[in-house]
Every structure is written in C-alpha cells, then in structure tokens.
C-alpha cells in the first residue's frame, strides 16, 4: 500500500461536506460547505451527527474551483442560506450535464448550472422547497434514466421520489410555499433513525437506502408512477449505520460502507425479482476494515477495464477520520469459483479531521489509465488537498 503526499493544499473559509467534478469540464469542480453557528449552539457541528439542530443555525456555500495543472484555484463563491449536505450533477441521460443539484439543511433542493463561455461561472436557477424547512436532506440521487426525477433521503429516516419541474421554468416561484408545491411521492422507505444514503439500481428499476439503524433496504420501482412491487431489508450484516451504497457493473453486486469502518461487497437479490441463479437475501462476498467510517464510495475503474462481466474494480473511499483510500476489488478466475478480495492500493492521511468528500478528476478524451488526480476534503480543519496515485 502506497502512502500518498499532497501536491497542493489550502484551507477553506467554511467546512467542506461534499465535492464533485463538472461533467465535460475536467478541470472544474464544485465544493459544498456546511457551517453551524456555534454562537447559537455549542454542539459539534459535524455533518454526520448534527441532524437535530434548528435549520436557522446553518449556512453554507458552493465553491467553484479550477485546477491549473495540479493547483486548485477558487473561481467563484456562492453563499447559501442553508448548509449544503450533498451535491450532484445530472447523469448523461438527463441531457443537461451542467445542471447541479444541492441538498440543503432546510428541506430544499437548489438547482444551479455551471457554464463556460469566456470564464467559468456557476448560476443559481431556483430553489425547490420540497419538504418543511425543519427537514434535513442528508443525501439525494438523480434517477439514472428519467430526467428531473430524484430520490431523497431525510434525517427523519424517510426516503422519497420527487418529480422536479424544469429548472428554467419561470412560471413557478423559485421558493414556493411547501404546502402548495408537493412534487414528492409519499415515503417509499423508512428507517428507524436517520436515512444516510440512497441510490438507484443501474437500470433505475429499484431503490436502495442505508440508515443509522444499521439497515440496508431495497424497494423495486417497476414504474415511478405506480406503487413498488417488491422490497426487502437486512439488519444483520452491518454493525453500525449504513453510510454508502455503490451498485457495481456486475450481476447484482453492491458495495456498502458503514460507521463500523468496513467496506463490504454484497451479492443482493435481483432487482427484477428473478431468482434464477440468484440469492434470496444479501450475502457478503468480501469485506475489509479501512480504519475509519466509510462515508462515501466512488467507482473510478478506468473505462478500458470495464465491459463484459467485470471481475476487477477500482474504488475511491472517503473514510472519515482515517482519510481517503484507493481500493482494488478483484475476483478470482472463473474456474476457481467466486472469491473476491479487497486490496488497499493507496492511502491519503494528511487530513486531520473527517474526510467526507473526495472525487477523482475525469480522464481526458483518449486516456485509458496512468496516474489519476484526486481532490479530497476534511471538515473541521477545512482542508482541501490535491494528490495523485
């Protein structure tokens, strides 16, 4: 395992909670920040623990950065009247890759667009008040195929599907009355404690959620407008809250991260409901202790290694107090049976507090491998670091 040193680092004004590179502009990335007013509350201010404070106590910002070589330069700062818990650009099927959603501490989803005519810009389009203002959206995910359909996880344990209006439609107030504007379906899944994570199956036909109650839950979605057809849950595999879920490009393979410091590879029931050669409940195929709570997981396998039935994956893990890890997950040869193993390829441990957000710079057109550039952040020390592996 290689121990990595940073190429550049800088201290931000506010604690960073999430980060993502801009699709189509590989030198640009956006950081979301989270600030708890300590004069109003002397509690920790930690993203993963502070989900019961009043919404008025939080604020944040969106920061647009540009990588000049390997040096991060702050281009734009947009203050927000809420803390930013999570942010994501829309997937390719939505046809608007520069559209960014930011989940807030006040029950809203704010929409932005990053543009690049002469200079990089980030523009606020509208803020959709999806839930009461005392609601905390802990995570959200865009549907992989249906434009402007999103799944949202809340601190009250619920998970919802929301059909959003056009971000460019001027007909609706940018900050509508939540009683008059209710695009969200009733909760599809519910956890006993905070719902920390939500993701769709790759085909968009199912929803997985993880919660502070150590539960991993599943619900199939035959059609977003009709009631779900099947569901299951598991409370035995994880010894603490489920904080990350990553479907892999394999036959019903799922990576999970947890507060119990472990990353796990699971074989899960087929989202379509078919049992031919599958399993009836989640089965652990491999696991590894990463030394810190596994808050986020991202598949960064080079495209050249993808395709067919993949038997090797490269994953970037944000491991809270343990820093960031680059993992390789590899299966034995088909004639040796199904045996999977994790290997830590690299660790980055310069962060002195919680590593909640990390992302890898997209490869340039035509690139198939070589060194990758990673930007990782940490919360209390407000540190942003650039490193390679």
Coordinates of C-alpha atoms in Angstrom, one line a residue, residues 104-247:
X104 CA -30.0 21.5 1.9
X105 CA -30.5 21.7 5.7
X106 CA -33.8 23.4 5.1
X107 CA -35.8 20.8 3.2
X108 CA -35.0 22.2 -0.2
X109 CA -33.2 21.2 -3.3
X110 CA -31.4 24.1 -5.0
X111 CA -30.6 23.9 -8.7
X112 CA -27.6 25.5 -10.4
X113 CA -25.9 25.4 -13.8
X114 CA -22.1 25.6 -14.4
X115 CA -21.3 27.4 -17.7
X116 CA -18.1 28.2 -19.5
X117 CA -18.4 30.8 -22.2
X118 CA -15.5 33.2 -21.5
X119 CA -14.9 32.4 -17.9
X120 CA -16.3 29.6 -15.6
X121 CA -19.5 30.6 -13.9
X122 CA -22.0 29.0 -11.5
X123 CA -25.5 30.3 -11.7
X124 CA -28.4 29.7 -9.3
X125 CA -31.5 28.7 -11.2
X126 CA -34.1 28.1 -8.5
X127 CA -34.6 26.6 -5.0
X128 CA -37.4 24.0 -4.7
X129 CA -38.9 23.7 -1.2
X130 CA -39.7 20.0 -1.2
X131 CA -40.2 19.5 2.5
X132 CA -40.9 21.6 5.6
X133 CA -38.0 23.9 6.4
X134 CA -37.1 22.0 9.5
X135 CA -36.3 18.9 7.3
X136 CA -32.7 17.9 6.7
X137 CA -32.0 16.3 3.3
X138 CA -29.0 14.1 4.1
X139 CA -28.4 12.7 0.6
X140 CA -30.0 12.7 -2.9
X141 CA -29.5 10.9 -6.2
X142 CA -30.7 11.6 -9.7
X143 CA -32.6 8.8 -11.5
X144 CA -30.1 7.3 -14.0
X145 CA -32.6 7.5 -16.9
X146 CA -35.6 9.7 -16.2
X147 CA -34.8 13.4 -16.4
X148 CA -35.6 15.6 -13.3
X149 CA -36.6 12.6 -11.2
X150 CA -34.7 12.4 -7.9
X151 CA -34.6 10.2 -4.8
X152 CA -34.0 12.0 -1.5
X153 CA -33.1 10.7 2.0
X154 CA -34.0 12.6 5.1
X155 CA -32.8 12.9 8.6
X156 CA -36.3 11.7 9.8
X157 CA -35.5 8.3 8.3
X158 CA -37.7 8.6 5.2
X159 CA -36.8 8.2 1.5
X160 CA -38.9 9.9 -1.3
X161 CA -39.1 10.1 -5.1
X162 CA -39.6 13.6 -6.4
X163 CA -40.5 14.7 -9.9
X164 CA -39.0 18.1 -10.3
X165 CA -40.1 21.0 -12.5
X166 CA -37.9 22.4 -15.2
X167 CA -35.0 24.4 -13.7
X168 CA -35.6 27.1 -16.3
X169 CA -39.4 27.4 -16.0
X170 CA -40.1 30.9 -14.9
X171 CA -43.8 30.1 -14.2
X172 CA -43.3 28.8 -10.7
X173 CA -41.9 30.8 -7.8
X174 CA -38.3 30.0 -7.2
X175 CA -39.0 29.5 -3.5
X176 CA -42.6 28.1 -3.4
X177 CA -44.9 27.5 -0.5
X178 CA -44.3 23.9 0.6
X179 CA -48.0 23.5 1.2
X180 CA -48.8 24.4 -2.4
X181 CA -45.8 22.7 -4.1
X182 CA -45.7 18.9 -3.4
X183 CA -43.9 17.0 -6.2
X184 CA -42.8 14.2 -3.9
X185 CA -44.5 10.9 -3.5
X186 CA -45.2 9.5 0.0
X187 CA -42.2 7.9 1.6
X188 CA -41.2 4.8 -0.2
X189 CA -38.9 3.5 2.5
X190 CA -38.5 4.4 6.2
X191 CA -35.6 3.9 8.6
X192 CA -35.9 4.0 12.4
X193 CA -33.1 6.6 12.6
X194 CA -31.5 8.9 10.0
X195 CA -31.5 7.8 6.4
X196 CA -27.9 8.4 5.4
X197 CA -27.8 7.2 1.8
X198 CA -29.9 6.5 -1.2
X199 CA -29.1 5.2 -4.7
X200 CA -30.9 3.7 -7.7
X201 CA -30.1 0.3 -9.3
X202 CA -28.2 1.0 -12.6
X203 CA -31.4 0.4 -14.7
X204 CA -33.4 2.7 -12.5
X205 CA -35.9 0.0 -11.5
X206 CA -35.1 -0.2 -7.8
X207 CA -34.0 1.9 -4.9
X208 CA -31.5 1.1 -2.1
X209 CA -31.2 3.1 1.1
X210 CA -29.0 2.9 4.2
X211 CA -29.7 4.3 7.7
X212 CA -28.3 5.0 11.1
X213 CA -30.3 1.9 12.3
X214 CA -27.7 -0.3 10.5
X215 CA -30.4 -1.3 8.0
X216 CA -29.9 -1.8 4.2
X217 CA -33.2 -1.5 2.5
X218 CA -34.5 -2.3 -1.0
X219 CA -37.6 -1.4 -2.9
X220 CA -38.3 -2.1 -6.6
X221 CA -39.8 0.6 -8.8
X222 CA -41.5 -1.0 -11.8
X223 CA -42.6 2.4 -12.8
X224 CA -42.0 5.7 -10.9
X225 CA -45.8 6.5 -11.1
X226 CA -47.0 3.1 -9.7
X227 CA -46.7 1.5 -6.3
X228 CA -43.5 -0.5 -5.8
X229 CA -43.8 -4.3 -6.3
X230 CA -41.1 -5.8 -4.0
X231 CA -39.0 -5.0 -1.1
X232 CA -36.5 -6.4 1.4
X233 CA -34.3 -5.3 4.2
X234 CA -31.2 -6.5 6.1
X235 CA -30.2 -5.5 9.6
X236 CA -27.7 -8.3 10.4
X237 CA -24.8 -7.5 8.1
X238 CA -23.7 -4.1 9.3
X239 CA -22.6 -3.5 12.9
X240 CA -23.4 0.3 12.7
X241 CA -25.1 2.8 10.4
X242 CA -25.0 2.2 6.6
X243 CA -23.5 5.4 5.1
X244 CA -22.6 4.4 1.5
X245 CA -24.1 2.2 -1.2
X246 CA -22.5 1.6 -4.6
X247 CA -24.1 -0.7 -7.2

